Every structure is written in C-alpha cells, then in structure tokens.
Amino acid sequence: MSNIILSQIKIHEKYGGVVPEIASRNHIYDISEVIDASLLDAGITLNDIDAVGVTYGPGLVGALLVGLSYAKGLSFALNKPLIGVNHIEGHIFANFIDHPALTPPLISLVVSGGHTHLVYMKDYSSFQILGHTKDDAAGEAFDKVARSLGLGYPGGPKIESLAKEGDPYALDFPRAMINENNLDFSFSGLKSAVINYLNKMNMTKQIINKADVAASFQQAVSDVLVDKAVRACKINNAGKLALCGGVACNSFLRDNFEFAARKNNIEFYVPSKIMCTDNAAMIASRGYFSLLDGYTHGLSLNASSALKIGERA
Ligand code: KG4
Ligand code: ZN
C-alpha cells in the first residue's frame, strides 16, 4: 500500500561505503517519520494493520536493532503479532509483489551487496541453497571495481551507465568457476583481475578505456550468473526463475537473463527496479506469507547479523 524509502546514500557516499554507526544513528532519527509517512501514503492508521513485519537479520547489528526495537514497541502497544523477517528472503519475496501470479516451485537468484545465492523454493517456506559465493558478493564486486575506477559509491549504477559506452569483449576477464560442476560463485578473482589490469596500465603509462573495463567486467559477471542460474533450473527441472536483489536493477543483466530464459524455455521474473534494492515492501511481502503460515515471533526476538536463509528463530 506504500513503500517509503529513506536512502542514506548521500550520507555515506563521501566515505565510499556504509559506516555502521552513522547508519544506525540516522535510522533512529528517521524511523518515526518514515512510519508516519508510510501510513499517510497508504491512507490508513496503525489500528488498521494486521501485524508488524521487521527485518531481524542478516546485516549490521546496530541498524537491525533500531528497526527491531521499534517494531517490538509497535507490536506490544498495538497488541498485534510481530513477524521477524530474513532480509535475503525479503529480496526473493519482492517478486511476489510485482508478479502476483508467480507461485513456487521456483529457482531464485539473489544478487545483492552482501549476498549471491541460488535458492530452490519448493513452497513459500522452504529454501534449499543450491549455490552461493565463496568470497565476494556480486554487488560487492561492482562496488569494489567502481571504486578502483574512481567512480564512487554505490558502484553498480555507475558501472552500468559507463559500460553502455564500452565494448563488453574488449578485455577478457575471468569467469570464475563457470566450468566447475557446482552452482557456486566466486567474484574476488574477477575483482583482482580488473585491479591488476588497471595497475599494469598505470605503471606502463598506457591510457585506460574505463568504459571498456566497465563493460567487460559487467559481461563477465553476467555470463557467470546467467550460466549457473540456467543450469540450476535444468538440474532441478524448474520452469521458473526469479532474479532479485540490488544487482538485479542492472538492465544489461536483466536483458541477458531474459534472453537466456527464453532460449531455454524458462519463465523469467524480476521485480521492478525500485523493488530490487532494499525496501520495506519486500519485507512486508515475506511477513505476509509468514503470517499465513502462523510463523510469528515473541518480544524476545533478537537481531541476528549472520542469519542464514531459511533459518528459523
Ligand atoms: O540489495 P541491496 O540494495 O542491498 C543489500 O542488501 O546489499 O544491494 C545493493 C547492491 C550494491 O552493491 C550496488 O552496487 C548494487 O546492489 N547495485 C547494482 C545496481 N544498482 C545497485 N549493481 C549493478 N548494477 C546496478 N544498476
Ligand atoms: Zn538487501
């Protein structure tokens, strides 16, 4: 009914990444106003809601505690159920908002700043991890490569727009683990390959075509993600693939997925861009399905910074 997003990008931009203490302090300043604005936008009052859904992990514990404490207060004061939501599961459930006809079973690929997971969802509450990154997440690789190109934070959108002017096959960066017989990923080697290339060019005083670097990097990430996601669908006989997470904002990636899915007779789903990056509606969506399952929490629920997908508190 509403989806208010108060971004802190402007605050953290000058540090080149999120500063945890500053993030949680700003959450404290803003949380009441954000909730008021969301109710106003939805045209309802707190009495009209059925339950309070809140992210309790994974993530930065300070930031999680602000939301969780506020949600517990609301739940207690309103005498309505509290539903702790796993942030990564939330990303997957963004798909059910934008595609109401989509139902499990499905394969989901979560590509965010902190996570790269291939998940098989038999139903709304079962999450079988088929593969994950062994080191950096896809979004983290975008951010680090952007930083080494001097593009600033967050790197994903900056790489995407620069890549439009570059040749994706100008430089042959590694597609790690693409030939391995598993559904895992690795992006730190790719990141190092880009950084080594930039260092070598700088040391030999050669001109760097940053657009070619961005485009070739993006192509390498896309190739691996598409290959493993399609493979996951085939192995599990799954006809539906749902992409999600901040990196899924990337139009080049979205197009490549759509093309590969069509070629392999797989139905492809991805949320609208605003639903791909962190937002409240995706948490509400996961909370809604938890409530239908009768899966709610007590006020003793604690933040869990390393919460795993599918893990229950
Ligand atoms: O899901 P998200 O909003 O936050 C986490 O839970 O991590 O994802 C943020 C990540 C950042 O690494 C950011 O660089 C990346 O998503 N991202 C993109 C794009 N927009 C955001 N990566 C590639 N292309 C984009 N257009
Ligand atoms: Zn996220």
mmCIF file of C-alpha atoms and ligand atoms in Angstrom:
data_model
loop_
_atom_site.group_PDB
_atom_site.id
_atom_site.type_symbol
_atom_site.label_atom_id
_atom_site.label_comp_id
_atom_site.label_asym_id
_atom_site.label_seq_id
_atom_site.Cartn_x
_atom_site.Cartn_y
_atom_site.Cartn_z
ATOM 1 C CA MET A 1 0.000 0.000 0.000
ATOM 2 C CA SER A 2 3.011 2.232 0.383
ATOM 3 C CA ASN A 3 6.752 1.827 0.106
ATOM 4 C CA ILE A 4 8.652 4.719 1.663
ATOM 5 C CA ILE A 5 12.421 4.535 1.182
ATOM 6 C CA LEU A 6 14.706 6.887 3.035
ATOM 7 C CA SER A 7 18.073 6.387 1.372
ATOM 8 C CA GLN A 8 21.281 7.198 3.251
ATOM 9 C CA ILE A 9 23.434 7.048 0.115
ATOM 10 C CA LYS A 10 24.124 10.801 0.217
ATOM 11 C CA ILE A 11 25.384 10.494 3.818
ATOM 12 C CA HIS A 12 27.705 7.524 3.208
ATOM 13 C CA GLU A 13 28.873 8.462 -0.269
ATOM 14 C CA LYS A 14 31.808 10.504 0.997
ATOM 15 C CA TYR A 15 33.156 7.523 2.958
ATOM 16 C CA GLY A 16 32.973 5.220 -0.068
ATOM 17 C CA GLY A 17 30.653 2.773 1.734
ATOM 18 C CA VAL A 18 28.242 2.361 4.636
ATOM 19 C CA VAL A 19 29.577 3.450 8.056
ATOM 20 C CA PRO A 20 27.636 1.236 10.514
ATOM 21 C CA GLU A 21 27.484 3.663 13.461
ATOM 22 C CA ILE A 22 26.340 6.561 11.280
ATOM 23 C CA ALA A 23 23.741 4.330 9.610
ATOM 24 C CA SER A 24 22.090 3.230 12.847
ATOM 25 C CA ARG A 25 22.119 6.749 14.327
ATOM 26 C CA ASN A 26 20.329 8.060 11.277
ATOM 27 C CA HIS A 27 17.820 5.198 11.467
ATOM 28 C CA ILE A 28 16.969 6.375 14.994
ATOM 29 C CA TYR A 29 16.457 9.953 13.791
ATOM 30 C CA ASP A 30 14.235 8.960 10.906
ATOM 31 C CA ILE A 31 12.269 5.830 11.776
ATOM 32 C CA SER A 32 9.201 7.518 13.314
ATOM 33 C CA GLU A 33 8.836 9.896 10.390
ATOM 34 C CA VAL A 34 9.208 7.079 7.869
ATOM 35 C CA ILE A 35 6.459 5.092 9.568
ATOM 36 C CA ASP A 36 4.175 8.151 9.749
ATOM 37 C CA ALA A 37 4.804 8.837 6.064
ATOM 38 C CA SER A 38 4.057 5.228 5.092
ATOM 39 C CA LEU A 39 0.730 5.264 6.957
ATOM 40 C CA LEU A 40 -0.198 8.605 5.393
ATOM 41 C CA ASP A 41 0.681 7.318 1.950
ATOM 42 C CA ALA A 42 -1.380 4.149 2.467
ATOM 43 C CA GLY A 43 -4.283 6.174 3.866
ATOM 44 C CA ILE A 44 -4.563 4.024 7.000
ATOM 45 C CA THR A 45 -3.784 4.235 10.708
ATOM 46 C CA LEU A 46 -1.761 1.850 12.875
ATOM 47 C CA ASN A 47 -5.020 0.277 14.042
ATOM 48 C CA ASP A 48 -5.729 -0.950 10.514
ATOM 49 C CA ILE A 49 -2.639 -3.140 10.203
ATOM 50 C CA ASP A 50 -2.736 -6.889 10.947
ATOM 51 C CA ALA A 51 0.840 -7.452 12.063
ATOM 52 C CA VAL A 52 4.283 -5.860 12.248
ATOM 53 C CA GLY A 53 6.946 -7.352 9.982
ATOM 54 C CA VAL A 54 10.565 -6.404 10.580
ATOM 55 C CA THR A 55 13.993 -7.448 9.329
ATOM 56 C CA TYR A 56 15.980 -9.117 12.108
ATOM 57 C CA GLY A 57 18.929 -10.326 10.010
ATOM 58 C CA PRO A 58 21.300 -10.687 8.327
ATOM 59 C CA GLY A 59 23.005 -7.293 8.345
ATOM 60 C CA LEU A 60 24.622 -4.659 10.521
ATOM 61 C CA VAL A 61 23.501 -5.358 14.051
ATOM 62 C CA GLY A 62 23.150 -1.690 15.087
ATOM 63 C CA ALA A 63 20.853 -0.889 12.186
ATOM 64 C CA LEU A 64 18.863 -4.108 12.712
ATOM 65 C CA LEU A 65 18.364 -3.316 16.401
ATOM 66 C CA VAL A 66 16.826 0.082 15.654
ATOM 67 C CA GLY A 67 14.136 -1.437 13.433
ATOM 68 C CA LEU A 68 13.610 -4.453 15.654
ATOM 69 C CA SER A 69 13.235 -2.409 18.839
ATOM 70 C CA TYR A 70 10.798 -0.056 17.157
ATOM 71 C CA ALA A 71 8.789 -2.962 15.742
ATOM 72 C CA LYS A 72 8.640 -4.665 19.135
ATOM 73 C CA GLY A 73 7.346 -1.433 20.659
ATOM 74 C CA LEU A 74 4.651 -1.189 18.000
ATOM 75 C CA SER A 75 3.697 -4.837 18.312
ATOM 76 C CA PHE A 76 3.397 -4.563 22.104
ATOM 77 C CA ALA A 77 1.490 -1.261 22.067
ATOM 78 C CA LEU A 78 -0.934 -2.375 19.353
ATOM 79 C CA ASN A 79 -1.195 -5.942 20.627
ATOM 80 C CA LYS A 80 -0.551 -7.262 17.119
ATOM 81 C CA PRO A 81 1.756 -10.111 16.065
ATOM 82 C CA LEU A 82 5.463 -9.485 15.496
ATOM 83 C CA ILE A 83 6.990 -11.223 12.471
ATOM 84 C CA GLY A 84 10.759 -11.355 12.172
ATOM 85 C CA VAL A 85 11.785 -11.424 8.519
ATOM 86 C CA ASN A 86 15.012 -12.658 6.939
ATOM 87 C CA HIS A 87 16.328 -9.841 4.733
ATOM 88 C CA ILE A 88 17.503 -12.170 1.930
ATOM 89 C CA GLU A 89 14.161 -13.984 1.862
ATOM 90 C CA GLY A 90 12.622 -10.496 1.647
ATOM 91 C CA HIS A 91 14.516 -9.861 -1.599
ATOM 92 C CA ILE A 92 13.025 -13.033 -3.121
ATOM 93 C CA PHE A 93 9.509 -12.082 -1.995
ATOM 94 C CA ALA A 94 9.727 -8.727 -3.819
ATOM 95 C CA ASN A 95 8.897 -10.856 -6.848
ATOM 96 C CA PHE A 96 5.518 -11.852 -5.395
ATOM 97 C CA ILE A 97 4.502 -8.178 -5.120
ATOM 98 C CA ASP A 98 5.249 -7.308 -8.707
ATOM 99 C CA HIS A 99 4.176 -10.700 -10.102
ATOM 100 C CA PRO A 100 1.123 -11.748 -8.069
ATOM 101 C CA ALA A 101 0.531 -14.782 -10.308
ATOM 102 C CA LEU A 102 4.027 -16.151 -9.589
ATOM 103 C CA THR A 103 3.992 -19.176 -7.273
ATOM 104 C CA PRO A 104 6.629 -21.696 -6.134
ATOM 105 C CA PRO A 105 8.219 -24.050 -7.031
ATOM 106 C CA LEU A 106 10.882 -21.785 -8.475
ATOM 107 C CA ILE A 107 14.591 -21.068 -8.562
ATOM 108 C CA SER A 108 15.653 -17.689 -7.232
ATOM 109 C CA LEU A 109 18.972 -15.968 -7.718
ATOM 110 C CA VAL A 110 19.606 -13.325 -5.057
ATOM 111 C CA VAL A 111 22.286 -10.835 -6.100
ATOM 112 C CA SER A 112 22.778 -8.035 -3.612
ATOM 113 C CA GLY A 113 25.597 -6.084 -1.994
ATOM 114 C CA GLY A 114 26.159 -8.764 0.608
ATOM 115 C CA HIS A 115 24.763 -11.957 -0.930
ATOM 116 C CA THR A 116 24.859 -14.133 -4.020
ATOM 117 C CA HIS A 117 22.636 -17.166 -3.515
ATOM 118 C CA LEU A 118 20.943 -19.645 -5.796
ATOM 119 C CA VAL A 119 17.909 -20.970 -3.972
ATOM 120 C CA TYR A 120 15.325 -23.629 -4.775
ATOM 121 C CA MET A 121 11.950 -22.768 -3.264
ATOM 122 C CA LYS A 122 9.599 -25.746 -3.225
ATOM 123 C CA ASP A 123 6.978 -23.650 -1.442
ATOM 124 C CA TYR A 124 6.798 -20.312 0.374
ATOM 125 C CA SER A 125 8.656 -21.556 3.424
ATOM 126 C CA SER A 126 11.311 -23.896 2.085
ATOM 127 C CA PHE A 127 14.644 -22.570 0.891
ATOM 128 C CA GLN A 128 17.223 -25.019 -0.374
ATOM 129 C CA ILE A 129 20.527 -23.306 -1.077
ATOM 130 C CA LEU A 130 21.904 -24.729 -4.314
ATOM 131 C CA GLY A 131 24.931 -22.489 -4.505
ATOM 132 C CA HIS A 132 26.446 -19.323 -3.126
ATOM 133 C CA THR A 133 29.516 -17.139 -3.453
ATOM 134 C CA LYS A 134 32.725 -18.444 -1.960
ATOM 135 C CA ASP A 135 34.051 -14.896 -1.418
ATOM 136 C CA ASP A 136 32.706 -11.504 -2.587
ATOM 137 C CA ALA A 137 29.053 -10.972 -3.425
ATOM 138 C CA ALA A 138 28.224 -9.787 -6.944
ATOM 139 C CA GLY A 139 27.243 -6.309 -5.707
ATOM 140 C CA GLU A 140 30.410 -6.083 -3.645
ATOM 141 C CA ALA A 141 32.439 -6.781 -6.805
ATOM 142 C CA PHE A 142 30.571 -3.991 -8.630
ATOM 143 C CA ASP A 143 31.285 -1.616 -5.736
ATOM 144 C CA LYS A 144 34.978 -2.511 -5.479
ATOM 145 C CA VAL A 145 35.630 -2.347 -9.224
ATOM 146 C CA ALA A 146 33.804 1.001 -9.366
ATOM 147 C CA ARG A 147 35.998 2.291 -6.575
ATOM 148 C CA SER A 148 39.175 1.225 -8.355
ATOM 149 C CA LEU A 149 37.918 3.016 -11.486
ATOM 150 C CA GLY A 150 37.321 6.129 -9.357
ATOM 151 C CA LEU A 151 33.565 6.064 -9.967
ATOM 152 C CA GLY A 152 32.367 6.351 -6.365
ATOM 153 C CA TYR A 153 29.689 4.578 -4.295
ATOM 154 C CA PRO A 154 27.422 2.734 -4.893
ATOM 155 C CA GLY A 155 29.279 1.263 -7.818
ATOM 156 C CA GLY A 156 26.601 -0.794 -9.561
ATOM 157 C CA PRO A 157 24.646 2.002 -11.241
ATOM 158 C CA LYS A 158 27.884 3.854 -12.127
ATOM 159 C CA ILE A 159 29.441 0.798 -13.804
ATOM 160 C CA GLU A 160 26.181 0.132 -15.635
ATOM 161 C CA SER A 161 25.981 3.598 -17.169
ATOM 162 C CA LEU A 162 29.697 3.760 -18.082
ATOM 163 C CA ALA A 163 29.528 0.264 -19.611
ATOM 164 C CA LYS A 164 26.978 1.494 -22.156
ATOM 165 C CA GLU A 165 29.826 3.319 -23.929
ATOM 166 C CA GLY A 166 32.242 0.359 -23.777
ATOM 167 C CA ASP A 167 32.926 -2.899 -25.614
ATOM 168 C CA PRO A 168 31.983 -5.900 -23.412
ATOM 169 C CA TYR A 169 34.510 -8.100 -25.224
ATOM 170 C CA ALA A 170 37.409 -5.615 -25.262
ATOM 171 C CA LEU A 171 39.064 -7.295 -22.262
ATOM 172 C CA ASP A 172 38.989 -10.966 -21.366
ATOM 173 C CA PHE A 173 38.334 -11.047 -17.623
ATOM 174 C CA PRO A 174 37.960 -14.429 -15.861
ATOM 175 C CA ARG A 175 34.592 -16.183 -15.485
ATOM 176 C CA ALA A 176 35.467 -17.949 -12.225
ATOM 177 C CA MET A 177 34.010 -21.394 -11.547
ATOM 178 C CA ILE A 178 31.964 -21.355 -14.762
ATOM 179 C CA ASN A 179 33.393 -24.709 -15.821
ATOM 180 C CA GLU A 180 33.049 -26.317 -12.404
ATOM 181 C CA ASN A 181 30.429 -28.905 -11.715
ATOM 182 C CA ASN A 182 28.648 -26.942 -8.972
ATOM 183 C CA LEU A 183 26.344 -23.946 -8.577
ATOM 184 C CA ASP A 184 28.717 -21.793 -6.536
ATOM 185 C CA PHE A 185 30.230 -18.450 -7.488
ATOM 186 C CA SER A 186 33.448 -16.536 -6.880
ATOM 187 C CA PHE A 187 33.971 -12.873 -7.707
ATOM 188 C CA SER A 188 37.144 -11.908 -5.875
ATOM 189 C CA GLY A 189 39.387 -13.230 -8.678
ATOM 190 C CA LEU A 190 37.493 -11.135 -11.208
ATOM 191 C CA LYS A 191 37.828 -8.068 -8.993
ATOM 192 C CA SER A 192 41.597 -8.698 -8.634
ATOM 193 C CA ALA A 193 41.961 -9.218 -12.399
ATOM 194 C CA VAL A 194 40.412 -5.796 -13.031
ATOM 195 C CA ILE A 195 42.592 -4.132 -10.370
ATOM 196 C CA ASN A 196 45.751 -5.846 -11.717
ATOM 197 C CA TYR A 197 44.881 -4.719 -15.237
ATOM 198 C CA LEU A 198 44.436 -1.110 -14.058
ATOM 199 C CA ASN A 199 47.735 -1.223 -12.124
ATOM 200 C CA LYS A 200 49.606 -2.652 -15.097
ATOM 201 C CA MET A 201 48.207 0.013 -17.431
ATOM 202 C CA ASN A 202 49.052 2.770 -14.943
ATOM 203 C CA MET A 203 52.605 1.503 -14.381
ATOM 204 C CA THR A 204 53.299 1.332 -18.103
ATOM 205 C CA LYS A 205 51.626 4.742 -18.528
ATOM 206 C CA GLN A 206 49.073 3.480 -21.020
ATOM 207 C CA ILE A 207 45.675 5.072 -21.492
ATOM 208 C CA ILE A 208 42.836 3.171 -19.836
ATOM 209 C CA ASN A 209 39.491 2.958 -21.582
ATOM 210 C CA LYS A 210 37.333 2.900 -18.455
ATOM 211 C CA ALA A 211 34.158 2.208 -20.414
ATOM 212 C CA ASP A 212 35.717 -0.954 -21.903
ATOM 213 C CA VAL A 213 36.820 -2.068 -18.423
ATOM 214 C CA ALA A 214 33.305 -1.496 -17.016
ATOM 215 C CA ALA A 215 31.606 -3.239 -19.945
ATOM 216 C CA SER A 216 33.994 -6.232 -19.924
ATOM 217 C CA PHE A 217 33.658 -6.617 -16.159
ATOM 218 C CA GLN A 218 29.860 -6.449 -16.349
ATOM 219 C CA GLN A 219 29.818 -9.033 -19.153
ATOM 220 C CA ALA A 220 31.960 -11.411 -17.072
ATOM 221 C CA VAL A 221 29.636 -11.102 -14.048
ATOM 222 C CA SER A 222 26.577 -11.550 -16.229
ATOM 223 C CA ASP A 223 27.963 -14.640 -18.024
ATOM 224 C CA VAL A 224 28.585 -16.482 -14.763
ATOM 225 C CA LEU A 225 25.280 -15.527 -13.142
ATOM 226 C CA VAL A 226 23.210 -16.455 -16.192
ATOM 227 C CA ASP A 227 25.073 -19.724 -16.789
ATOM 228 C CA LYS A 228 24.686 -21.017 -13.234
ATOM 229 C CA ALA A 229 21.069 -19.876 -12.840
ATOM 230 C CA VAL A 230 20.002 -21.605 -16.068
ATOM 231 C CA ARG A 231 21.934 -24.699 -15.021
ATOM 232 C CA ALA A 232 20.158 -24.660 -11.625
ATOM 233 C CA CYS A 233 16.779 -24.606 -13.394
ATOM 234 C CA LYS A 234 17.731 -27.508 -15.644
ATOM 235 C CA ILE A 235 19.159 -29.678 -12.857
ATOM 236 C CA ASN A 236 16.054 -29.155 -10.727
ATOM 237 C CA ASN A 237 13.553 -29.317 -13.572
ATOM 238 C CA ALA A 238 12.314 -25.882 -12.559
ATOM 239 C CA GLY A 239 10.399 -23.861 -15.120
ATOM 240 C CA LYS A 240 10.521 -20.550 -13.270
ATOM 241 C CA LEU A 241 13.481 -18.335 -12.461
ATOM 242 C CA ALA A 242 13.130 -15.278 -10.203
ATOM 243 C CA LEU A 243 16.017 -12.823 -10.062
ATOM 244 C CA CYS A 244 16.218 -10.312 -7.176
ATOM 245 C CA GLY A 245 18.465 -8.070 -5.042
ATOM 246 C CA GLY A 246 20.137 -4.731 -5.759
ATOM 247 C CA VAL A 247 22.272 -6.011 -8.639
ATOM 248 C CA ALA A 248 19.057 -7.111 -10.395
ATOM 249 C CA CYS A 249 18.491 -3.374 -11.090
ATOM 250 C CA ASN A 250 21.097 -3.739 -13.807
ATOM 251 C CA SER A 251 19.355 -3.532 -17.198
ATOM 252 C CA PHE A 252 22.173 -5.304 -19.041
ATOM 253 C CA LEU A 253 21.860 -8.238 -16.637
ATOM 254 C CA ARG A 254 18.052 -8.227 -16.839
ATOM 255 C CA ASP A 255 18.228 -8.349 -20.644
ATOM 256 C CA ASN A 256 20.761 -11.195 -20.651
ATOM 257 C CA PHE A 257 18.633 -13.204 -18.230
ATOM 258 C CA GLU A 258 15.515 -12.628 -20.266
ATOM 259 C CA PHE A 259 17.271 -13.764 -23.438
ATOM 260 C CA ALA A 260 18.767 -16.899 -21.847
ATOM 261 C CA ALA A 261 15.483 -17.813 -20.155
ATOM 262 C CA ARG A 262 13.548 -17.536 -23.419
ATOM 263 C CA LYS A 263 16.152 -19.667 -25.196
ATOM 264 C CA ASN A 264 15.852 -22.360 -22.512
ATOM 265 C CA ASN A 265 12.074 -22.269 -22.120
ATOM 266 C CA ILE A 266 12.211 -20.895 -18.608
ATOM 267 C CA GLU A 267 9.724 -18.312 -17.321
ATOM 268 C CA PHE A 268 11.765 -15.361 -16.100
ATOM 269 C CA TYR A 269 10.707 -12.946 -13.347
ATOM 270 C CA VAL A 270 12.422 -9.909 -11.897
ATOM 271 C CA PRO A 271 10.881 -7.190 -9.687
ATOM 272 C CA SER A 272 10.628 -3.561 -10.786
ATOM 273 C CA LYS A 273 13.913 -1.763 -10.100
ATOM 274 C CA ILE A 274 12.659 0.026 -7.003
ATOM 275 C CA MET A 275 11.717 -3.394 -5.532
ATOM 276 C CA CYS A 276 15.190 -4.797 -6.264
ATOM 277 C CA THR A 277 17.213 -2.552 -3.957
ATOM 278 C CA ASP A 278 16.466 -2.636 -0.230
ATOM 279 C CA ASN A 279 12.896 -1.584 0.553
ATOM 280 C CA ALA A 280 10.139 -2.083 3.091
ATOM 281 C CA ALA A 281 7.535 -3.640 0.799
ATOM 282 C CA MET A 282 9.646 -6.757 0.211
ATOM 283 C CA ILE A 283 9.876 -7.283 3.978
ATOM 284 C CA ALA A 284 6.105 -6.844 4.280
ATOM 285 C CA SER A 285 5.632 -9.389 1.486
ATOM 286 C CA ARG A 286 7.763 -12.011 3.258
ATOM 287 C CA GLY A 287 5.994 -11.168 6.541
ATOM 288 C CA TYR A 288 2.596 -11.648 4.910
ATOM 289 C CA PHE A 289 3.414 -15.214 3.837
ATOM 290 C CA SER A 290 4.922 -15.973 7.265
ATOM 291 C CA LEU A 291 1.710 -14.783 8.909
ATOM 292 C CA LEU A 292 -0.343 -17.088 6.657
ATOM 293 C CA ASP A 293 1.898 -19.928 7.897
ATOM 294 C CA GLY A 294 1.322 -18.869 11.518
ATOM 295 C CA TYR A 295 5.041 -18.144 11.849
ATOM 296 C CA THR A 296 5.288 -15.208 14.261
ATOM 297 C CA HIS A 297 7.755 -14.187 16.981
ATOM 298 C CA GLY A 298 7.717 -13.123 20.616
ATOM 299 C CA LEU A 299 9.227 -9.952 22.045
ATOM 300 C CA SER A 300 12.400 -11.864 22.926
ATOM 301 C CA LEU A 301 13.385 -11.976 19.246
ATOM 302 C CA ASN A 302 16.945 -10.676 18.856
ATOM 303 C CA ALA A 303 18.813 -9.270 15.872
ATOM 304 C CA SER A 304 20.873 -11.892 14.078
ATOM 305 C CA SER A 305 23.655 -10.368 11.993
ATOM 306 C CA ALA A 306 24.642 -13.656 10.336
ATOM 307 C CA LEU A 307 21.136 -15.118 9.890
ATOM 308 C CA LYS A 308 21.071 -17.742 7.148
ATOM 309 C CA ILE A 309 18.425 -18.008 4.501
ATOM 310 C CA GLY A 310 15.669 -20.399 5.620
ATOM 311 C CA GLU A 311 16.922 -20.339 9.233
ATOM 312 C CA ARG A 312 14.169 -20.024 11.863
ATOM 313 C CA ALA A 313 14.471 -18.109 15.135
HETATM 314 O O1 KG4 B 1 20.030 -5.404 -2.248
HETATM 315 P P1 KG4 B 1 20.758 -4.147 -1.991
HETATM 316 O O2 KG4 B 1 20.005 -2.851 -2.127
HETATM 317 O O3 KG4 B 1 21.416 -4.136 -0.582
HETATM 318 C C1 KG4 B 1 21.916 -5.276 0.043
HETATM 319 O O4 KG4 B 1 21.125 -5.995 0.685
HETATM 320 O O5 KG4 B 1 23.141 -5.499 -0.127
HETATM 321 O O6 KG4 B 1 22.009 -4.176 -2.992
HETATM 322 C C2 KG4 B 1 22.958 -3.161 -3.065
HETATM 323 C C3 KG4 B 1 23.963 -3.555 -4.129
HETATM 324 C C4 KG4 B 1 25.180 -2.634 -4.185
HETATM 325 O O7 KG4 B 1 26.336 -3.449 -4.202
HETATM 326 C C5 KG4 B 1 25.005 -1.905 -5.507
HETATM 327 O O8 KG4 B 1 26.214 -1.543 -6.133
HETATM 328 C C6 KG4 B 1 24.249 -2.933 -6.331
HETATM 329 O O9 KG4 B 1 23.341 -3.510 -5.425
HETATM 330 N N1 KG4 B 1 23.522 -2.318 -7.437
HETATM 331 C C7 KG4 B 1 23.807 -2.567 -8.740
HETATM 332 C C8 KG4 B 1 22.971 -1.712 -9.497
HETATM 333 N N2 KG4 B 1 22.191 -0.989 -8.630
HETATM 334 C C9 KG4 B 1 22.546 -1.372 -7.380
HETATM 335 N N3 KG4 B 1 24.694 -3.405 -9.297
HETATM 336 C C10 KG4 B 1 24.761 -3.417 -10.649
HETATM 337 N N4 KG4 B 1 24.016 -2.620 -11.442
HETATM 338 C C11 KG4 B 1 23.108 -1.765 -10.921
HETATM 339 N N5 KG4 B 1 22.374 -0.973 -11.712
HETATM 340 ZN ZN ZN B 2 19.307 -6.079 0.530
#
